[in-house]
Amino acid sequence: MSHLILIVEDEQDLLHTLDYSLRKAGHRTRLAGTGMAALEHATQEPLPDLVVLDLMLPDMEGTEVCRRLRGFPATRKMPVLMLTAKGEEGDRVGGFESGADDYMVKPFSVRELLLRINAILRRSGQPATAPASAVFGNLRVDPAGQKAWVEERDAGLTHLEFRLLNYLLERRGRVQTRDVLLKEVWGGAADVQSRTVDVHVNRLREKLGSAGAFIETLRGAGYRFRAQPGRGAAS
Ligand code: CA
């Protein structure tokens, strides 16, 4: 699964190394060289799934960036991996006090950084800003638990199917093209074909049973989650 990672680092060489390595590992990236830019990028939709945050930035300390992220409702639970320079023992502790999820001491191996990032993402296991559960006709969706129920029956969705459902549901009434779904739900992975979208939508519909009709196919355009539950679908 591809994630959106915000990289905050003022050393250009390191910034580009991290950018290259994370993208090569299949993630999408957003880059910032200052604390202010980091706060701006962290609150832009779609929200990053994780922030790699350098401790020493030109305008403010990483710990301050972290503290401010913890202060906004939208970024309160966004995972943060702090980068510190060797021997800044006190700063490491400060990083955790400000709410960082993990830290790495420079110089570090990029491979280990990727492993740590994956571990944090696994632990968080959900979008950083999961809204409360939503009800639509006979369908109930819990973004935090990544589960969906139809008539109180667990639909047994996979992580991907849930993401697909939630993406469509959050944008109900609006057509989503296959290209947009590939980019936003699959993260634009190069080996995924647009036919894959059809296969997964069909499987998702099957699992949703009667609520599957909420997902409409618009020939030649894409998919749309109904704006209103309407009649018939809940029967
Ligand atoms: Ca720095």
PDB file of C-alpha atoms and ligand atoms in Angstrom:
ATOM      1  CA  MET A   1       0.000   0.000   0.000  1.00  0.00           C
ATOM      2  CA  SER A   2       1.370   3.359  -0.994  1.00  0.00           C
ATOM      3  CA  HIS A   3       1.342   6.118   1.592  1.00  0.00           C
ATOM      4  CA  LEU A   4       1.806   9.853   1.366  1.00  0.00           C
ATOM      5  CA  ILE A   5       4.892  10.877   3.338  1.00  0.00           C
ATOM      6  CA  LEU A   6       5.774  14.466   4.178  1.00  0.00           C
ATOM      7  CA  ILE A   7       9.556  14.907   4.371  1.00  0.00           C
ATOM      8  CA  VAL A   8      10.781  17.928   6.325  1.00  0.00           C
ATOM      9  CA  GLU A   9      14.518  18.471   5.998  1.00  0.00           C
ATOM     10  CA  ASP A  10      16.546  21.607   5.268  1.00  0.00           C
ATOM     11  CA  GLU A  11      19.642  19.757   4.034  1.00  0.00           C
ATOM     12  CA  GLN A  12      18.901  19.568   0.324  1.00  0.00           C
ATOM     13  CA  ASP A  13      21.058  16.496  -0.334  1.00  0.00           C
ATOM     14  CA  LEU A  14      19.368  14.503   2.399  1.00  0.00           C
ATOM     15  CA  LEU A  15      15.939  15.798   1.390  1.00  0.00           C
ATOM     16  CA  HIS A  16      16.444  14.517  -2.143  1.00  0.00           C
ATOM     17  CA  THR A  17      17.917  11.212  -1.015  1.00  0.00           C
ATOM     18  CA  LEU A  18      14.894  10.623   1.212  1.00  0.00           C
ATOM     19  CA  ASP A  19      12.495  11.731  -1.515  1.00  0.00           C
ATOM     20  CA  TYR A  20      14.096   9.377  -4.031  1.00  0.00           C
ATOM     21  CA  SER A  21      14.230   6.414  -1.629  1.00  0.00           C
ATOM     22  CA  LEU A  22      10.648   6.759  -0.419  1.00  0.00           C
ATOM     23  CA  ARG A  23       9.282   7.089  -3.929  1.00  0.00           C
ATOM     24  CA  LYS A  24      11.368   4.123  -5.039  1.00  0.00           C
ATOM     25  CA  ALA A  25       9.780   2.167  -2.179  1.00  0.00           C
ATOM     26  CA  GLY A  26       6.368   2.980  -3.637  1.00  0.00           C
ATOM     27  CA  HIS A  27       5.346   5.897  -1.454  1.00  0.00           C
ATOM     28  CA  ARG A  28       4.202   9.306  -2.567  1.00  0.00           C
ATOM     29  CA  THR A  29       6.059  12.277  -1.124  1.00  0.00           C
ATOM     30  CA  ARG A  30       5.632  15.928  -0.261  1.00  0.00           C
ATOM     31  CA  LEU A  31       8.687  18.014   0.580  1.00  0.00           C
ATOM     32  CA  ALA A  32       9.309  20.905   2.969  1.00  0.00           C
ATOM     33  CA  GLY A  33      12.546  22.696   3.921  1.00  0.00           C
ATOM     34  CA  THR A  34      11.248  24.767   6.842  1.00  0.00           C
ATOM     35  CA  GLY A  35       8.985  24.345   9.835  1.00  0.00           C
ATOM     36  CA  MET A  36       6.401  26.761   8.450  1.00  0.00           C
ATOM     37  CA  ALA A  37       6.299  24.946   5.118  1.00  0.00           C
ATOM     38  CA  ALA A  38       5.957  21.673   7.023  1.00  0.00           C
ATOM     39  CA  LEU A  39       2.905  22.917   8.917  1.00  0.00           C
ATOM     40  CA  GLU A  40       1.378  24.151   5.678  1.00  0.00           C
ATOM     41  CA  HIS A  41       2.011  20.863   3.834  1.00  0.00           C
ATOM     42  CA  ALA A  42       0.870  18.752   6.761  1.00  0.00           C
ATOM     43  CA  THR A  43      -2.598  20.284   6.741  1.00  0.00           C
ATOM     44  CA  GLN A  44      -3.224  20.107   2.978  1.00  0.00           C
ATOM     45  CA  GLU A  45      -5.628  17.497   1.609  1.00  0.00           C
ATOM     46  CA  PRO A  46      -4.982  14.702   1.102  1.00  0.00           C
ATOM     47  CA  LEU A  47      -3.335  14.673   4.518  1.00  0.00           C
ATOM     48  CA  PRO A  48       0.041  12.923   4.780  1.00  0.00           C
ATOM     49  CA  ASP A  49       0.034   9.468   6.385  1.00  0.00           C
ATOM     50  CA  LEU A  50       3.330  10.148   8.125  1.00  0.00           C
ATOM     51  CA  VAL A  51       5.855  12.970   8.625  1.00  0.00           C
ATOM     52  CA  VAL A  52       9.630  12.497   8.562  1.00  0.00           C
ATOM     53  CA  LEU A  53      10.727  15.538  10.539  1.00  0.00           C
ATOM     54  CA  ASP A  54      14.230  16.916  10.955  1.00  0.00           C
ATOM     55  CA  LEU A  55      14.916  18.298  14.428  1.00  0.00           C
ATOM     56  CA  MET A  56      17.019  21.312  13.428  1.00  0.00           C
ATOM     57  CA  LEU A  57      15.198  23.506  10.922  1.00  0.00           C
ATOM     58  CA  PRO A  58      16.083  27.091   9.960  1.00  0.00           C
ATOM     59  CA  ASP A  59      12.945  28.734  11.340  1.00  0.00           C
ATOM     60  CA  MET A  60      11.857  26.539  14.246  1.00  0.00           C
ATOM     61  CA  GLU A  61      12.767  23.296  15.950  1.00  0.00           C
ATOM     62  CA  GLY A  62      11.247  20.038  14.810  1.00  0.00           C
ATOM     63  CA  THR A  63       9.898  19.534  18.306  1.00  0.00           C
ATOM     64  CA  GLU A  64       7.926  22.777  17.923  1.00  0.00           C
ATOM     65  CA  VAL A  65       6.553  21.598  14.543  1.00  0.00           C
ATOM     66  CA  CYS A  66       5.550  18.366  16.220  1.00  0.00           C
ATOM     67  CA  ARG A  67       3.879  20.140  19.121  1.00  0.00           C
ATOM     68  CA  ARG A  68       1.867  22.312  16.716  1.00  0.00           C
ATOM     69  CA  LEU A  69       0.818  19.272  14.680  1.00  0.00           C
ATOM     70  CA  ARG A  70      -0.456  17.718  17.886  1.00  0.00           C
ATOM     71  CA  GLY A  71      -2.438  20.901  18.495  1.00  0.00           C
ATOM     72  CA  PHE A  72      -4.520  20.756  15.281  1.00  0.00           C
ATOM     73  CA  PRO A  73      -7.443  18.313  15.256  1.00  0.00           C
ATOM     74  CA  ALA A  74      -6.658  17.260  11.674  1.00  0.00           C
ATOM     75  CA  THR A  75      -3.019  16.366  12.393  1.00  0.00           C
ATOM     76  CA  ARG A  76      -3.283  15.376  16.044  1.00  0.00           C
ATOM     77  CA  LYS A  77      -2.656  11.694  15.361  1.00  0.00           C
ATOM     78  CA  MET A  78      -0.405  12.047  12.311  1.00  0.00           C
ATOM     79  CA  PRO A  79       2.624   9.785  12.905  1.00  0.00           C
ATOM     80  CA  VAL A  80       5.945  11.631  13.169  1.00  0.00           C
ATOM     81  CA  LEU A  81       9.402  10.131  12.787  1.00  0.00           C
ATOM     82  CA  MET A  82      11.998  12.594  14.049  1.00  0.00           C
ATOM     83  CA  LEU A  83      15.518  12.881  12.605  1.00  0.00           C
ATOM     84  CA  THR A  84      18.162  14.052  15.058  1.00  0.00           C
ATOM     85  CA  ALA A  85      21.890  14.614  14.828  1.00  0.00           C
ATOM     86  CA  LYS A  86      24.247  12.283  16.668  1.00  0.00           C
ATOM     87  CA  GLY A  87      24.627  12.865  20.383  1.00  0.00           C
ATOM     88  CA  GLU A  88      21.613  15.109  20.865  1.00  0.00           C
ATOM     89  CA  GLU A  89      20.440  12.915  23.692  1.00  0.00           C
ATOM     90  CA  GLY A  90      18.369  15.622  25.334  1.00  0.00           C
ATOM     91  CA  ASP A  91      16.732  16.431  22.020  1.00  0.00           C
ATOM     92  CA  ARG A  92      15.657  12.868  21.495  1.00  0.00           C
ATOM     93  CA  VAL A  93      13.791  12.928  24.751  1.00  0.00           C
ATOM     94  CA  GLY A  94      12.356  16.293  23.726  1.00  0.00           C
ATOM     95  CA  GLY A  95      11.198  14.710  20.482  1.00  0.00           C
ATOM     96  CA  PHE A  96       9.177  12.161  22.350  1.00  0.00           C
ATOM     97  CA  GLU A  97       7.791  14.704  24.779  1.00  0.00           C
ATOM     98  CA  SER A  98       6.551  16.724  21.823  1.00  0.00           C
ATOM     99  CA  GLY A  99       4.782  13.639  20.522  1.00  0.00           C
ATOM    100  CA  ALA A 100       7.106  12.024  17.962  1.00  0.00           C
ATOM    101  CA  ASP A 101       6.379   8.329  17.361  1.00  0.00           C
ATOM    102  CA  ASP A 102       9.976   7.343  16.692  1.00  0.00           C
ATOM    103  CA  TYR A 103      13.344   8.904  15.968  1.00  0.00           C
ATOM    104  CA  MET A 104      16.478   8.123  14.010  1.00  0.00           C
ATOM    105  CA  VAL A 105      19.961   9.465  14.642  1.00  0.00           C
ATOM    106  CA  LYS A 106      21.915  10.849  11.689  1.00  0.00           C
ATOM    107  CA  PRO A 107      23.682   9.391   9.839  1.00  0.00           C
ATOM    108  CA  PHE A 108      21.239   6.539   9.392  1.00  0.00           C
ATOM    109  CA  SER A 109      20.711   3.879   6.778  1.00  0.00           C
ATOM    110  CA  VAL A 110      17.852   4.632   4.429  1.00  0.00           C
ATOM    111  CA  ARG A 111      16.902   0.979   4.512  1.00  0.00           C
ATOM    112  CA  GLU A 112      16.399   1.143   8.254  1.00  0.00           C
ATOM    113  CA  LEU A 113      14.414   4.345   7.893  1.00  0.00           C
ATOM    114  CA  LEU A 114      12.064   2.583   5.462  1.00  0.00           C
ATOM    115  CA  LEU A 115      11.616  -0.294   7.898  1.00  0.00           C
ATOM    116  CA  ARG A 116      10.853   2.099  10.737  1.00  0.00           C
ATOM    117  CA  ILE A 117       8.378   4.001   8.563  1.00  0.00           C
ATOM    118  CA  ASN A 118       6.602   0.788   7.623  1.00  0.00           C
ATOM    119  CA  ALA A 119       6.472  -0.259  11.263  1.00  0.00           C
ATOM    120  CA  ILE A 120       4.891   3.047  12.289  1.00  0.00           C
ATOM    121  CA  LEU A 121       2.387   2.882   9.441  1.00  0.00           C
ATOM    122  CA  ARG A 122       1.461  -0.663  10.432  1.00  0.00           C
ATOM    123  CA  ARG A 123       1.003   0.395  14.032  1.00  0.00           C
ATOM    124  CA  SER A 124      -1.137   3.366  13.095  1.00  0.00           C
ATOM    125  CA  GLY A 125      -2.941   1.128  10.579  1.00  0.00           C
ATOM    126  CA  GLN A 126      -5.467   3.768   9.640  1.00  0.00           C
ATOM    127  CA  PRO A 127      -5.747   7.223   8.137  1.00  0.00           C
ATOM    128  CA  ALA A 128      -4.308   9.846  10.494  1.00  0.00           C
ATOM    129  CA  THR A 129      -7.623  11.619  10.698  1.00  0.00           C
ATOM    130  CA  ALA A 130     -10.337   9.021  10.823  1.00  0.00           C
ATOM    131  CA  PRO A 131     -13.741  10.601  11.144  1.00  0.00           C
ATOM    132  CA  ALA A 132     -16.482   9.052  13.251  1.00  0.00           C
ATOM    133  CA  SER A 133     -18.506   6.211  11.777  1.00  0.00           C
ATOM    134  CA  ALA A 134     -20.935   7.103   9.014  1.00  0.00           C
ATOM    135  CA  VAL A 135     -24.349   5.660   8.221  1.00  0.00           C
ATOM    136  CA  PHE A 136     -25.765   5.613   4.690  1.00  0.00           C
ATOM    137  CA  GLY A 137     -29.003   3.700   4.208  1.00  0.00           C
ATOM    138  CA  ASN A 138     -28.384   0.162   5.454  1.00  0.00           C
ATOM    139  CA  LEU A 139     -24.615   0.659   5.306  1.00  0.00           C
ATOM    140  CA  ARG A 140     -22.494   1.636   8.288  1.00  0.00           C
ATOM    141  CA  VAL A 141     -18.835   2.508   7.904  1.00  0.00           C
ATOM    142  CA  ASP A 142     -16.232   2.860  10.644  1.00  0.00           C
ATOM    143  CA  PRO A 143     -13.138   4.568   9.208  1.00  0.00           C
ATOM    144  CA  ALA A 144     -11.127   4.119  12.424  1.00  0.00           C
ATOM    145  CA  GLY A 145     -11.681   0.357  12.514  1.00  0.00           C
ATOM    146  CA  GLN A 146     -11.685   0.096   8.698  1.00  0.00           C
ATOM    147  CA  LYS A 147     -14.881  -1.919   8.807  1.00  0.00           C
ATOM    148  CA  ALA A 148     -18.214  -1.774   7.070  1.00  0.00           C
ATOM    149  CA  TRP A 149     -21.518  -3.374   8.028  1.00  0.00           C
ATOM    150  CA  VAL A 150     -24.595  -3.954   5.925  1.00  0.00           C
ATOM    151  CA  GLU A 151     -27.704  -4.466   8.019  1.00  0.00           C
ATOM    152  CA  GLU A 152     -25.311  -4.988  10.975  1.00  0.00           C
ATOM    153  CA  ARG A 153     -23.535  -7.810   9.118  1.00  0.00           C
ATOM    154  CA  ASP A 154     -19.769  -7.297   8.857  1.00  0.00           C
ATOM    155  CA  ALA A 155     -19.013  -7.055   5.128  1.00  0.00           C
ATOM    156  CA  GLY A 156     -15.519  -8.495   5.707  1.00  0.00           C
ATOM    157  CA  LEU A 157     -13.732  -5.980   3.527  1.00  0.00           C
ATOM    158  CA  THR A 158     -10.006  -6.067   2.890  1.00  0.00           C
ATOM    159  CA  HIS A 159      -7.963  -2.965   3.640  1.00  0.00           C
ATOM    160  CA  LEU A 160      -8.019  -2.018  -0.051  1.00  0.00           C
ATOM    161  CA  GLU A 161     -11.732  -2.630  -0.463  1.00  0.00           C
ATOM    162  CA  PHE A 162     -12.372  -0.495   2.572  1.00  0.00           C
ATOM    163  CA  ARG A 163     -10.248   2.337   1.221  1.00  0.00           C
ATOM    164  CA  LEU A 164     -12.092   2.152  -2.077  1.00  0.00           C
ATOM    165  CA  LEU A 165     -15.493   2.196  -0.393  1.00  0.00           C
ATOM    166  CA  ASN A 166     -14.573   5.017   1.948  1.00  0.00           C
ATOM    167  CA  TYR A 167     -13.078   7.089  -0.858  1.00  0.00           C
ATOM    168  CA  LEU A 168     -16.245   6.795  -2.937  1.00  0.00           C
ATOM    169  CA  LEU A 169     -18.538   7.333   0.057  1.00  0.00           C
ATOM    170  CA  GLU A 170     -16.724  10.482   1.172  1.00  0.00           C
ATOM    171  CA  ARG A 171     -17.218  11.883  -2.339  1.00  0.00           C
ATOM    172  CA  ARG A 172     -20.757  10.658  -2.810  1.00  0.00           C
ATOM    173  CA  GLY A 173     -22.727  12.132  -5.664  1.00  0.00           C
ATOM    174  CA  ARG A 174     -19.538  12.846  -7.613  1.00  0.00           C
ATOM    175  CA  VAL A 175     -18.083  10.721 -10.409  1.00  0.00           C
ATOM    176  CA  GLN A 176     -14.619   9.311  -9.781  1.00  0.00           C
ATOM    177  CA  THR A 177     -12.670   8.250 -12.859  1.00  0.00           C
ATOM    178  CA  ARG A 178     -10.614   5.075 -12.847  1.00  0.00           C
ATOM    179  CA  ASP A 179      -7.473   7.190 -13.133  1.00  0.00           C
ATOM    180  CA  VAL A 180      -8.364   9.170 -10.014  1.00  0.00           C
ATOM    181  CA  LEU A 181      -9.186   5.975  -8.111  1.00  0.00           C
ATOM    182  CA  LEU A 182      -5.900   4.402  -9.196  1.00  0.00           C
ATOM    183  CA  LYS A 183      -4.015   7.446  -8.005  1.00  0.00           C
ATOM    184  CA  GLU A 184      -5.852   8.005  -4.726  1.00  0.00           C
ATOM    185  CA  VAL A 185      -6.789   4.495  -3.609  1.00  0.00           C
ATOM    186  CA  TRP A 186      -3.940   2.486  -5.126  1.00  0.00           C
ATOM    187  CA  GLY A 187      -1.433   5.313  -4.804  1.00  0.00           C
ATOM    188  CA  GLY A 188      -0.616   5.299  -8.512  1.00  0.00           C
ATOM    189  CA  ALA A 189       1.445   2.105  -8.316  1.00  0.00           C
ATOM    190  CA  ALA A 190       2.845   1.527 -11.804  1.00  0.00           C
ATOM    191  CA  ASP A 191       1.853  -2.132 -11.995  1.00  0.00           C
ATOM    192  CA  VAL A 192      -1.853  -1.530 -11.416  1.00  0.00           C
ATOM    193  CA  GLN A 193      -4.107  -1.434 -14.481  1.00  0.00           C
ATOM    194  CA  SER A 194      -7.386   0.433 -14.745  1.00  0.00           C
ATOM    195  CA  ARG A 195      -9.152  -2.931 -15.178  1.00  0.00           C
ATOM    196  CA  THR A 196      -8.049  -3.678 -11.617  1.00  0.00           C
ATOM    197  CA  VAL A 197     -10.415  -0.940 -10.471  1.00  0.00           C
ATOM    198  CA  ASP A 198     -13.355  -2.708 -12.146  1.00  0.00           C
ATOM    199  CA  VAL A 199     -12.412  -6.033 -10.600  1.00  0.00           C
ATOM    200  CA  HIS A 200     -12.217  -4.549  -7.111  1.00  0.00           C
ATOM    201  CA  VAL A 201     -15.386  -2.505  -7.464  1.00  0.00           C
ATOM    202  CA  ASN A 202     -17.244  -5.637  -8.504  1.00  0.00           C
ATOM    203  CA  ARG A 203     -15.855  -7.609  -5.574  1.00  0.00           C
ATOM    204  CA  LEU A 204     -16.707  -4.767  -3.230  1.00  0.00           C
ATOM    205  CA  ARG A 205     -20.281  -4.657  -4.550  1.00  0.00           C
ATOM    206  CA  GLU A 206     -20.643  -8.392  -4.025  1.00  0.00           C
ATOM    207  CA  LYS A 207     -19.469  -8.131  -0.427  1.00  0.00           C
ATOM    208  CA  LEU A 208     -21.824  -5.236   0.230  1.00  0.00           C
ATOM    209  CA  GLY A 209     -24.818  -7.208  -1.019  1.00  0.00           C
ATOM    210  CA  SER A 210     -27.875  -4.969  -1.234  1.00  0.00           C
ATOM    211  CA  ALA A 211     -25.767  -1.904  -0.363  1.00  0.00           C
ATOM    212  CA  GLY A 212     -23.574  -2.639  -3.406  1.00  0.00           C
ATOM    213  CA  ALA A 213     -26.149  -0.806  -5.507  1.00  0.00           C
ATOM    214  CA  PHE A 214     -25.035   2.449  -3.886  1.00  0.00           C
ATOM    215  CA  ILE A 215     -21.969   2.280  -6.143  1.00  0.00           C
ATOM    216  CA  GLU A 216     -23.059   3.188  -9.634  1.00  0.00           C
ATOM    217  CA  THR A 217     -21.133   2.570 -12.854  1.00  0.00           C
ATOM    218  CA  LEU A 218     -21.100   5.462 -15.285  1.00  0.00           C
ATOM    219  CA  ARG A 219     -20.138   3.939 -18.587  1.00  0.00           C
ATOM    220  CA  GLY A 220     -17.056   5.565 -20.046  1.00  0.00           C
ATOM    221  CA  ALA A 221     -16.655   7.832 -17.018  1.00  0.00           C
ATOM    222  CA  GLY A 222     -16.059   5.846 -13.851  1.00  0.00           C
ATOM    223  CA  TYR A 223     -17.857   5.214 -10.592  1.00  0.00           C
ATOM    224  CA  ARG A 224     -20.098   7.224  -8.351  1.00  0.00           C
ATOM    225  CA  PHE A 225     -21.422   6.585  -4.883  1.00  0.00           C
ATOM    226  CA  ARG A 226     -25.062   7.617  -4.797  1.00  0.00           C
ATOM    227  CA  ALA A 227     -25.799  11.014  -3.276  1.00  0.00           C
ATOM    228  CA  GLN A 228     -28.793   9.619  -1.355  1.00  0.00           C
ATOM    229  CA  PRO A 229     -29.552   6.069  -0.227  1.00  0.00           C
ATOM    230  CA  GLY A 230     -32.845   6.220  -2.172  1.00  0.00           C
ATOM    231  CA  ARG A 231     -35.426   3.508  -2.379  1.00  0.00           C
ATOM    232  CA  GLY A 232     -34.887  -0.144  -3.024  1.00  0.00           C
ATOM    233  CA  ALA A 233     -31.222  -0.369  -2.087  1.00  0.00           C
ATOM    234  CA  ALA A 234     -31.959  -1.011   1.562  1.00  0.00           C
ATOM    235  CA  SER A 235     -34.372  -3.850   0.893  1.00  0.00           C
TER     236      SER A 235
HETATM  237 CA    CA B   1      18.571  20.308   9.764  1.00  0.00          CA
END
